[in-house]
CSV table of C-alpha atoms in Angstrom, one decimal:
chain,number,residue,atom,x,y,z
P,413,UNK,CA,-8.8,33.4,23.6
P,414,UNK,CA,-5.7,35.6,22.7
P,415,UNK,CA,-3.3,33.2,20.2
P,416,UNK,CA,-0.1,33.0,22.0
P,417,UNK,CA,2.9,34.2,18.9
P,418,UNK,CA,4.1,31.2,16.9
P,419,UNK,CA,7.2,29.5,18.3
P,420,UNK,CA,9.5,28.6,15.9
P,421,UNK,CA,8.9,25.2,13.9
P,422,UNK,CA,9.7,21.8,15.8
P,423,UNK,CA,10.5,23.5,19.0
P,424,UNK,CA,10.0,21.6,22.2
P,425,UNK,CA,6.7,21.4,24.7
P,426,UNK,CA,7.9,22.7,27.8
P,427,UNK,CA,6.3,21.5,30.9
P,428,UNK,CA,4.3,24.9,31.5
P,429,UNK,CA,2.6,24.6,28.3
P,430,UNK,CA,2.0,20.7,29.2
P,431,UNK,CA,-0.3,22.5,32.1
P,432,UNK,CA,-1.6,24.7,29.6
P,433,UNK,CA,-3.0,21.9,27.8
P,434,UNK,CA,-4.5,20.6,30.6
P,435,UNK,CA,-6.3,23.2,31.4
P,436,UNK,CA,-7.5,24.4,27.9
P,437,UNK,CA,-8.7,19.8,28.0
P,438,UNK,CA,-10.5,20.3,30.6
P,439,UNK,CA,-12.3,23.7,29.1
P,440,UNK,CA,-13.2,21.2,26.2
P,441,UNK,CA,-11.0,23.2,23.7
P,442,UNK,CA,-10.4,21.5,20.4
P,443,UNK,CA,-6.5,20.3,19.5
P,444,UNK,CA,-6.3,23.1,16.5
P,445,UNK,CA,-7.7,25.7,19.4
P,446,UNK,CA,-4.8,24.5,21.8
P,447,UNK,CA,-2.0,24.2,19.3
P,448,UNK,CA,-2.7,28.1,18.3
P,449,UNK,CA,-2.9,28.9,21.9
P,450,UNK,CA,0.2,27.4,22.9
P,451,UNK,CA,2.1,28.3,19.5
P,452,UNK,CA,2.8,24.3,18.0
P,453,UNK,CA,1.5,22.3,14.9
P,454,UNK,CA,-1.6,20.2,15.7
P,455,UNK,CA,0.2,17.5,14.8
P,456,UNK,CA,2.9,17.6,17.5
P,457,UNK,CA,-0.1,18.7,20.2
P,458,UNK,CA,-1.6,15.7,19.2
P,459,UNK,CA,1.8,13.3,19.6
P,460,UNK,CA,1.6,15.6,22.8
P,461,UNK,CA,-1.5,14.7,24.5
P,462,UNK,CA,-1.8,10.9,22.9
P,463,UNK,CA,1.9,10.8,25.2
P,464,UNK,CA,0.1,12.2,28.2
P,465,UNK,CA,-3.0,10.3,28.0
P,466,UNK,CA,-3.6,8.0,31.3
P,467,UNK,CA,-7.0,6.0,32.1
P,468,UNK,CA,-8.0,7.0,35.6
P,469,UNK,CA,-11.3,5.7,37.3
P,470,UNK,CA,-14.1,7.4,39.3
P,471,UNK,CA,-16.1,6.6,42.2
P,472,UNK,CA,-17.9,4.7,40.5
P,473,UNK,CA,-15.7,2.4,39.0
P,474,UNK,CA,-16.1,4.1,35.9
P,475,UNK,CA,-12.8,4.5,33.4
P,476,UNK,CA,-11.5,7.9,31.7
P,477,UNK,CA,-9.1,8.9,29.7
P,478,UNK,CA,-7.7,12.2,31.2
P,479,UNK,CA,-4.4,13.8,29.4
P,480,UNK,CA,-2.0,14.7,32.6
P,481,UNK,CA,0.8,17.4,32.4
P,482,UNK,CA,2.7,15.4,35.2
P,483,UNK,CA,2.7,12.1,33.8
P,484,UNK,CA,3.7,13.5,30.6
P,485,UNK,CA,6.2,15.3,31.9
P,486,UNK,CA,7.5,12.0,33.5
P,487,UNK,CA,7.5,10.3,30.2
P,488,UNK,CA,8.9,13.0,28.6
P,489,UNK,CA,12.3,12.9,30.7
P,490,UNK,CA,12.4,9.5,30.3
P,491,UNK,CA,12.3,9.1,27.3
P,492,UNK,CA,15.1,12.3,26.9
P,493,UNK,CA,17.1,10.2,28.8
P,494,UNK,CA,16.5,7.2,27.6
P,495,UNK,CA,17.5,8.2,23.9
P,496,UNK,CA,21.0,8.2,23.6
P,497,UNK,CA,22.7,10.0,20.5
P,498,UNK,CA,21.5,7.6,18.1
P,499,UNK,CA,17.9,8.4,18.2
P,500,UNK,CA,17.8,10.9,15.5
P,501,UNK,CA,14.4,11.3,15.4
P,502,UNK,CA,14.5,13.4,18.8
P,503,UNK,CA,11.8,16.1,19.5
P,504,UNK,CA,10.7,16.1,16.0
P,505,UNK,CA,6.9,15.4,16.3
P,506,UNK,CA,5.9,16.7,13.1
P,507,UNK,CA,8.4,13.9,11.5
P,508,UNK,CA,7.2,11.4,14.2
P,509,UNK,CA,3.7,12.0,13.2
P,510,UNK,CA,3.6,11.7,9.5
P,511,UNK,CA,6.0,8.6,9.9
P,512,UNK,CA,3.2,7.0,11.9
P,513,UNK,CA,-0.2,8.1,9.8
P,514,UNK,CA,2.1,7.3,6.6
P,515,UNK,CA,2.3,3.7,7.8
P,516,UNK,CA,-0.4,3.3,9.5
P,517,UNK,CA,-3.3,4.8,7.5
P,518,UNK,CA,-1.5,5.3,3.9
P,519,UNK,CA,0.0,1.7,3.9
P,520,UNK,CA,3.3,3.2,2.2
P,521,UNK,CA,6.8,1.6,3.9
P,522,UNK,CA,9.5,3.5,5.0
P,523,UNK,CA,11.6,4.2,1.9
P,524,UNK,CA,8.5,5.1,0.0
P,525,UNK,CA,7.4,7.8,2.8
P,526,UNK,CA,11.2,9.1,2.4
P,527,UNK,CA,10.4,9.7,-1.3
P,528,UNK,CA,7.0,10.8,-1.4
P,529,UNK,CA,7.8,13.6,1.0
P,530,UNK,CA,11.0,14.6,-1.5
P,531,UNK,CA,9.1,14.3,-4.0
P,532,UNK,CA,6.1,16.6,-2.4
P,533,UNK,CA,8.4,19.4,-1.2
P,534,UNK,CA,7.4,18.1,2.6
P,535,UNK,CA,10.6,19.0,4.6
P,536,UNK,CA,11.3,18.3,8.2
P,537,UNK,CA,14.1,19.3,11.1
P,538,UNK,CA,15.8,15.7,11.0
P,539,UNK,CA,17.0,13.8,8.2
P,540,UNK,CA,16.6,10.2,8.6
P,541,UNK,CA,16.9,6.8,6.7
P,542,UNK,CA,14.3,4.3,6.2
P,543,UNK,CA,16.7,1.4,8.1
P,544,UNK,CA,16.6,3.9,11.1
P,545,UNK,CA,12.5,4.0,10.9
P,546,UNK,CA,12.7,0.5,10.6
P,547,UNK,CA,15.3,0.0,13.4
P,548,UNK,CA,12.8,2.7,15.3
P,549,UNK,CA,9.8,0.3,14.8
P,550,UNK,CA,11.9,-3.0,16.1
P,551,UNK,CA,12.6,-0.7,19.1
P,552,UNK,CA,8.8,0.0,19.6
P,553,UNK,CA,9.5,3.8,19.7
P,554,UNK,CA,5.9,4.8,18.1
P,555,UNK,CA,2.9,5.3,20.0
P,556,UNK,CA,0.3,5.3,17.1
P,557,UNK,CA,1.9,2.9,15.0
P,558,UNK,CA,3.6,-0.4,15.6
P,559,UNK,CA,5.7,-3.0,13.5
P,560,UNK,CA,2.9,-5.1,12.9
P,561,UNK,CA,1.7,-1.8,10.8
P,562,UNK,CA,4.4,-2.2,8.1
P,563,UNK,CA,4.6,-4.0,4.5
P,564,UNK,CA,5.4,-7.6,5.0
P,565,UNK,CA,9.2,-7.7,4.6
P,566,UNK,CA,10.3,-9.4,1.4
P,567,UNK,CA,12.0,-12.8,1.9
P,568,UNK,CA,14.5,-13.7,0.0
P,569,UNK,CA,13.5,-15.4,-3.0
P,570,UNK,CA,15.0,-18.7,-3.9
P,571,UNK,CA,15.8,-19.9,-7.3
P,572,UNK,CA,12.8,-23.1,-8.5
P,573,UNK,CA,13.8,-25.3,-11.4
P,574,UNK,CA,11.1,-24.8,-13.9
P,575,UNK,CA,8.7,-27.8,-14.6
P,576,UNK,CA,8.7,-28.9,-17.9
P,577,UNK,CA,4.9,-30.2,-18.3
P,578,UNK,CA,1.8,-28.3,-17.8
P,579,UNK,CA,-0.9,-28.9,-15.3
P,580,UNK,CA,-3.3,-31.9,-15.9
P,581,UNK,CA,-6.5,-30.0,-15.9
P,582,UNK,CA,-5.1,-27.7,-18.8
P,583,UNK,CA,-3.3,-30.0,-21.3
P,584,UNK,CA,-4.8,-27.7,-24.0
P,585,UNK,CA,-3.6,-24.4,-22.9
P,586,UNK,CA,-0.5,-22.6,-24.5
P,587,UNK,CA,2.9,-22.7,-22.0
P,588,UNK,CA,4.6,-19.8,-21.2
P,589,UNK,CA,7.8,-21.8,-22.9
P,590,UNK,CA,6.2,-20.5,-26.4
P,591,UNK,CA,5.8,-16.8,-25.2
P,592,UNK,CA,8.2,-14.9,-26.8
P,593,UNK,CA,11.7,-14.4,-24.3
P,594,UNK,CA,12.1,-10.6,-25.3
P,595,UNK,CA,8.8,-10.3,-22.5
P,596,UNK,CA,11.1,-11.3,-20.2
P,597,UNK,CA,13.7,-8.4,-20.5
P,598,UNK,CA,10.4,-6.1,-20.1
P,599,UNK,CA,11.0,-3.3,-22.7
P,600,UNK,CA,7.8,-3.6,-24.3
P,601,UNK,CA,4.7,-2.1,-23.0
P,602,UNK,CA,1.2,-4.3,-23.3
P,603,UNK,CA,2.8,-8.1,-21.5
P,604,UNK,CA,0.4,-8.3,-18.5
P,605,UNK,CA,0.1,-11.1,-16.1
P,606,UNK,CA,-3.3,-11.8,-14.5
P,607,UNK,CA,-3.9,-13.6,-11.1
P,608,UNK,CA,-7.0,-13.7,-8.7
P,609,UNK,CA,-7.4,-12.4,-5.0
P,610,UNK,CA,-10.2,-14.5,-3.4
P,611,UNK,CA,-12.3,-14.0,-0.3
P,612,UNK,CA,-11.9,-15.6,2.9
P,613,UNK,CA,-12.8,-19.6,3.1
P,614,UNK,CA,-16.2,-19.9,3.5
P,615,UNK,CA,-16.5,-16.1,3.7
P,616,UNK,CA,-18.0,-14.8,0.5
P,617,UNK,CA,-18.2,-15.4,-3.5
P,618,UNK,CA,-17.2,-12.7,-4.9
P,619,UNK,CA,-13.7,-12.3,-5.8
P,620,UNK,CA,-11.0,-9.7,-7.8
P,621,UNK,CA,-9.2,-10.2,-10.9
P,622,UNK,CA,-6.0,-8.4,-11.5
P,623,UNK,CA,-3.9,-7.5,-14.5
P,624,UNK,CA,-0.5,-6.2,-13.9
P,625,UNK,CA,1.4,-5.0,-16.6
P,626,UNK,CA,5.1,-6.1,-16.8
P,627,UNK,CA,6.9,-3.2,-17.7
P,628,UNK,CA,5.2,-0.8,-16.0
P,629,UNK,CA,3.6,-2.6,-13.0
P,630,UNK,CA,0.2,-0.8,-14.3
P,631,UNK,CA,-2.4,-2.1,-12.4
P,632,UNK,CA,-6.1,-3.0,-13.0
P,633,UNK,CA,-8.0,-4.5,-10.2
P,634,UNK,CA,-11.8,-6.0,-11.3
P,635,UNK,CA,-14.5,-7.0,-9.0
P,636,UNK,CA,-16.3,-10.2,-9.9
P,637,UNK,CA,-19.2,-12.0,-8.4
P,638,UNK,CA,-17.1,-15.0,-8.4
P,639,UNK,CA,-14.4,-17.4,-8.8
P,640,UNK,CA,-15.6,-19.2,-12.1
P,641,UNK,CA,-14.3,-18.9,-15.7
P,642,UNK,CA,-17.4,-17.4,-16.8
P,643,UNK,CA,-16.8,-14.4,-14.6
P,644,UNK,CA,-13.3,-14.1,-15.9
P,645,UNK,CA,-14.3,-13.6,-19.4
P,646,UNK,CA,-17.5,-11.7,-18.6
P,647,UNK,CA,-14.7,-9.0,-17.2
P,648,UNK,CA,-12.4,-9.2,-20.1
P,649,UNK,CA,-15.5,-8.2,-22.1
P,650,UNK,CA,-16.1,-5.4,-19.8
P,651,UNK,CA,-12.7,-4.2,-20.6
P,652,UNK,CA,-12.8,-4.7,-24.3
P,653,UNK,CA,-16.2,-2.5,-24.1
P,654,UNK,CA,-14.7,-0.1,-22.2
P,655,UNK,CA,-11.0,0.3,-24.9
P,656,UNK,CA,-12.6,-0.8,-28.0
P,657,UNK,CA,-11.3,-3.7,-29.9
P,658,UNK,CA,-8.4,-2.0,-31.8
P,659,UNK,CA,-7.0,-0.3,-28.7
P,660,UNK,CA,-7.7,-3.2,-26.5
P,661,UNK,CA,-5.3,-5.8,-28.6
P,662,UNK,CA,-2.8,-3.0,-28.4
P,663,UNK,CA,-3.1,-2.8,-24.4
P,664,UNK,CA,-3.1,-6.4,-23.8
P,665,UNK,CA,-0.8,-8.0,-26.2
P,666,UNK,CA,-0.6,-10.8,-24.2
P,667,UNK,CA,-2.0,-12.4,-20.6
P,668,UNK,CA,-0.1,-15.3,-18.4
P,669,UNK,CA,-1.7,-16.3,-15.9
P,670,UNK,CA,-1.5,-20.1,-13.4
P,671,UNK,CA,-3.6,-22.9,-14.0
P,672,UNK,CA,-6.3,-22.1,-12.1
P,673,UNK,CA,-9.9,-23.4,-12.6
P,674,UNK,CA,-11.3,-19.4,-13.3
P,675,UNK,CA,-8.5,-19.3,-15.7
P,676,UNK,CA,-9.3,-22.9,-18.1
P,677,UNK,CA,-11.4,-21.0,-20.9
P,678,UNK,CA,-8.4,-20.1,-22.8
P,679,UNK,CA,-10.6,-19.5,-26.1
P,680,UNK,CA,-13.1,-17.2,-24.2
P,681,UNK,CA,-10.3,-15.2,-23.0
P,682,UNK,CA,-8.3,-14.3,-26.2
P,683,UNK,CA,-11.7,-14.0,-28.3
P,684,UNK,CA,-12.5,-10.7,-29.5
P,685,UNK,CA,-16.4,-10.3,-28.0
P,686,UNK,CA,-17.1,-7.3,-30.8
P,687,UNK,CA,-14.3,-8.3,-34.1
P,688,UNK,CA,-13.3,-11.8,-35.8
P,689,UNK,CA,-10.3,-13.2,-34.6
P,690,UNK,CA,-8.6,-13.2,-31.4
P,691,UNK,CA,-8.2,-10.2,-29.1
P,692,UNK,CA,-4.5,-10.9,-27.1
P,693,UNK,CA,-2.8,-14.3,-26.8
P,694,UNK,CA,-2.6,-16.2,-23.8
P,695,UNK,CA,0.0,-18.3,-22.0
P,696,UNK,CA,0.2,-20.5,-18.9
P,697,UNK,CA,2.4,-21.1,-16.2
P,698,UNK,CA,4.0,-24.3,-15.1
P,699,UNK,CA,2.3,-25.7,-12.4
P,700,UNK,CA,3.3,-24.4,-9.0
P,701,UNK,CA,5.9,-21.9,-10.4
P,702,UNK,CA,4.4,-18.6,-9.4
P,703,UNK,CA,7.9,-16.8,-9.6
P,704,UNK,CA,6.6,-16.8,-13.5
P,705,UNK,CA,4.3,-14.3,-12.4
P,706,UNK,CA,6.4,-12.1,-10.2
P,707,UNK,CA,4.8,-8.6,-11.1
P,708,UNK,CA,1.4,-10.6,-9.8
P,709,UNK,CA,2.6,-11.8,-6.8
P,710,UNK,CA,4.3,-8.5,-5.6
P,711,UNK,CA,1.8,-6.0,-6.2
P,712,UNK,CA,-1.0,-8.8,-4.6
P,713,UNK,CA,0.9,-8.2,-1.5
P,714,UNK,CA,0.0,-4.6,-1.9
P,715,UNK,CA,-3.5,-5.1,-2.5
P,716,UNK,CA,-3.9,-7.6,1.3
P,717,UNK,CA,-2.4,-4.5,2.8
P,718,UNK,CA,-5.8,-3.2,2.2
P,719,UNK,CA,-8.0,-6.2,2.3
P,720,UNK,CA,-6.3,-9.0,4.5
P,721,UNK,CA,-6.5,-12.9,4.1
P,722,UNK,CA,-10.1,-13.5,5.6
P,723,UNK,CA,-11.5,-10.4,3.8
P,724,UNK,CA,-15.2,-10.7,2.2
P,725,UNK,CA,-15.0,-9.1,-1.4
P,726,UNK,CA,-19.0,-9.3,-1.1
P,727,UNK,CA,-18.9,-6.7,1.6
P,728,UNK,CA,-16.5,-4.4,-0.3
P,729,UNK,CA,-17.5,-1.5,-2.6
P,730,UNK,CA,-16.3,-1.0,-6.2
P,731,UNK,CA,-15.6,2.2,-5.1
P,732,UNK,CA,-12.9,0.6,-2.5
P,733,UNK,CA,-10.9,-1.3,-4.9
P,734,UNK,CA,-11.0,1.6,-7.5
P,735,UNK,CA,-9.4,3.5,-4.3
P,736,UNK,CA,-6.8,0.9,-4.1
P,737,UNK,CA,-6.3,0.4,-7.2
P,738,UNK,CA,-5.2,4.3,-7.5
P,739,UNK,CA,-3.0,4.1,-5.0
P,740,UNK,CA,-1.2,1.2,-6.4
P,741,UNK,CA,-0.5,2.9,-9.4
P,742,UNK,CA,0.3,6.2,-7.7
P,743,UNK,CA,3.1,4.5,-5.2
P,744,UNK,CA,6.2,5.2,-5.7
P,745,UNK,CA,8.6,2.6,-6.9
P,746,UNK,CA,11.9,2.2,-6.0
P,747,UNK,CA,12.8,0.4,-9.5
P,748,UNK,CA,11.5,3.7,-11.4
P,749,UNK,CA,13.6,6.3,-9.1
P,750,UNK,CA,11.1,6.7,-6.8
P,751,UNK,CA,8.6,8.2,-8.9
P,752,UNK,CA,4.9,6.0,-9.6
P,753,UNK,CA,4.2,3.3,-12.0
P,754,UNK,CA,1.4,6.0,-13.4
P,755,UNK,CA,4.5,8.7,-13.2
P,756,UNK,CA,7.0,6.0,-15.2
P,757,UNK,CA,4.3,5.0,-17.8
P,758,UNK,CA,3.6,9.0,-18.9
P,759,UNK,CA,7.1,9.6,-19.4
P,760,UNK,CA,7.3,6.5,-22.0
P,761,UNK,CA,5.0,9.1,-24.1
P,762,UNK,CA,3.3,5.4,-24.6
P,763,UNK,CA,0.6,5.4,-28.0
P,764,UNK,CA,-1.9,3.7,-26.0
P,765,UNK,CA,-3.1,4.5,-22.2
């Protein structure tokens, strides 16, 4: 079919071309096919037709979903009228579009979306703030995505009083009140902490362990078989294997991590599998105080925006985590200008990677 001339970027669907894109539907013609026919970007002949989209049934009480110019049409003055000055967003489907596949498929949030398309060169008619997307999702404006599609919303965090002893199973272990205060003020790469994410009750062994490192939220997520001490210092061999002794007691200077049972072999941890002597130094938490693991905590919310509460680590591939644990590192962070952990630690020109 003759390709109707391009239209100029983010213009409007008329409702002539809405009966276009009936017709070329029913002829079975593909969305790219349709969007050069008509002279729009696939994605807003997508928004289009997803709009239009109504569930008739047959004579045989059979259900299909059949795109209709008229109905969008309908909805499409409606919503015109229905959106008052303040809804910036308008007739810019291209915007609309890669708000909702941002969200809902990439897992970023709103101010995170704003930045990674600055940052990519990605431009669009309408300039928006992420408190409008937000105010947008509250108002239930998106048709592909929803609120229930966004990062969990921070609460505020409220101040604990530290406990003084540590935890009963663990009177051996080292506190975190001997680990040197200066990690607190995070200037010094090679201070991680280290937490587990565990399958669902009664839903699988296996389990991952993750280092974050303070200063530069670097993350490493491991998959282990399961929750047991062993397994925790099986992987911290892994790792030394992998870096080598020398570099790995530059990397991981020291670990904190809670009391858990996975975490009770203090001397397997910090011993050097390959050398004499200890590989990093260990500390633990108080009991119940998991605001001394911040980083941790945080970026574990990252990680269930992937693999829920309930998930089954048994049924998910090394090749899954390693997916998320790339795009944890390559997320932009408001705290480092918007640019990614993986971005902030190359420009520290840091001696060890």
């Amino acid at each position: 079919m003759a390709a109707k001339e391009k239209e100029p970027a983010y213009s409007y669907i008329t409702e002539g071309e809405r009966y276009q894109i009936e017709i070329l539907l029913k002829k079975n013609c593909s969305i790219p096919e349709i969007a050069d026919a008509i002279g729009h970007k696939y994605h807003t002949v997508r928004y289009e037709i997803n709009k239009g989209t109504v569930t008739q049934i047959d004579t045989h009480l059979v259900k299909h979903e059949v795109y209709k110019a008229d109905y969008a049409q309908m909805v499409s003055e409606q919503n015109m009228s229905n959106r008052g000055r303040n809804l910036k967003i308008g007739s810019d489907y291209d915007l609309v579009a890669y708000i909702e596949d941002m969200v809902k498929n990439k897992k970023f949030s709103p101010e995170a979306l704003l930045y990674h398309a600055r940052n990519e060169g990605i431009e669009f008619k309408t300039s928006i703030c992420a408190k409008t997307i937000y105010n947008y999702f509250d108002m239930g404006l998106f048709l592909n995505a929803t609120y229930h599609d966004l990062p969990q919303k921070k609460a505020t965090a409220k101040k604990k009083e530290k406990k003084s002893k540590i935890a009963l199973n663990n009177r051996s272990g080292q506190s975190i009140e001997k680990r040197d205060p200066e990690i607190l003020e995070r200037k010094t790469y090679g201070h991680w902490e280290m937490d587990t994410v565990v399958s669902g009750q009664k839903n699988g062994n296996a389990c991952l362990l993750v280092l974050s490192e303070r200063m530069t939220r670097e993350e490493i997520i491991i998959k282990m078989k399961n929750k047991k001490a062993a397994s925790v210092v099986h992987a911290l061999n892994m790792l030394e294997k992998k870096y080598g002794s020398r570099k790995f007691r530059e990397k991981f200077k020291t670990i904190t991590c809670d009391n858990g049972v996975e975490f009770l072999d203090g001397e397997g941890i910090e011993k050097s599998r390959y050398t004499k002597g200890n590989r990093t130094v260990l500390y633990y938490c108080h009991p119940y105080s998991a605001y001394e693991r911040g980083t941790n905590e945080n970026i574990n919310r990252m990680i269930r925006r992937f693999f829920p509460k309930g998930t089954n680590f048994d049924l998910v591939s090394k090749k899954e985590i390693e997916m998320v644990e790339t795009w944890i590192n390559n997320y932009p962070r408001k705290m480092f200008g918007w640019i990614s952990s993986a971005q902030y630690k190359d420009s520290l020109n840091l001696a060890v990677a």
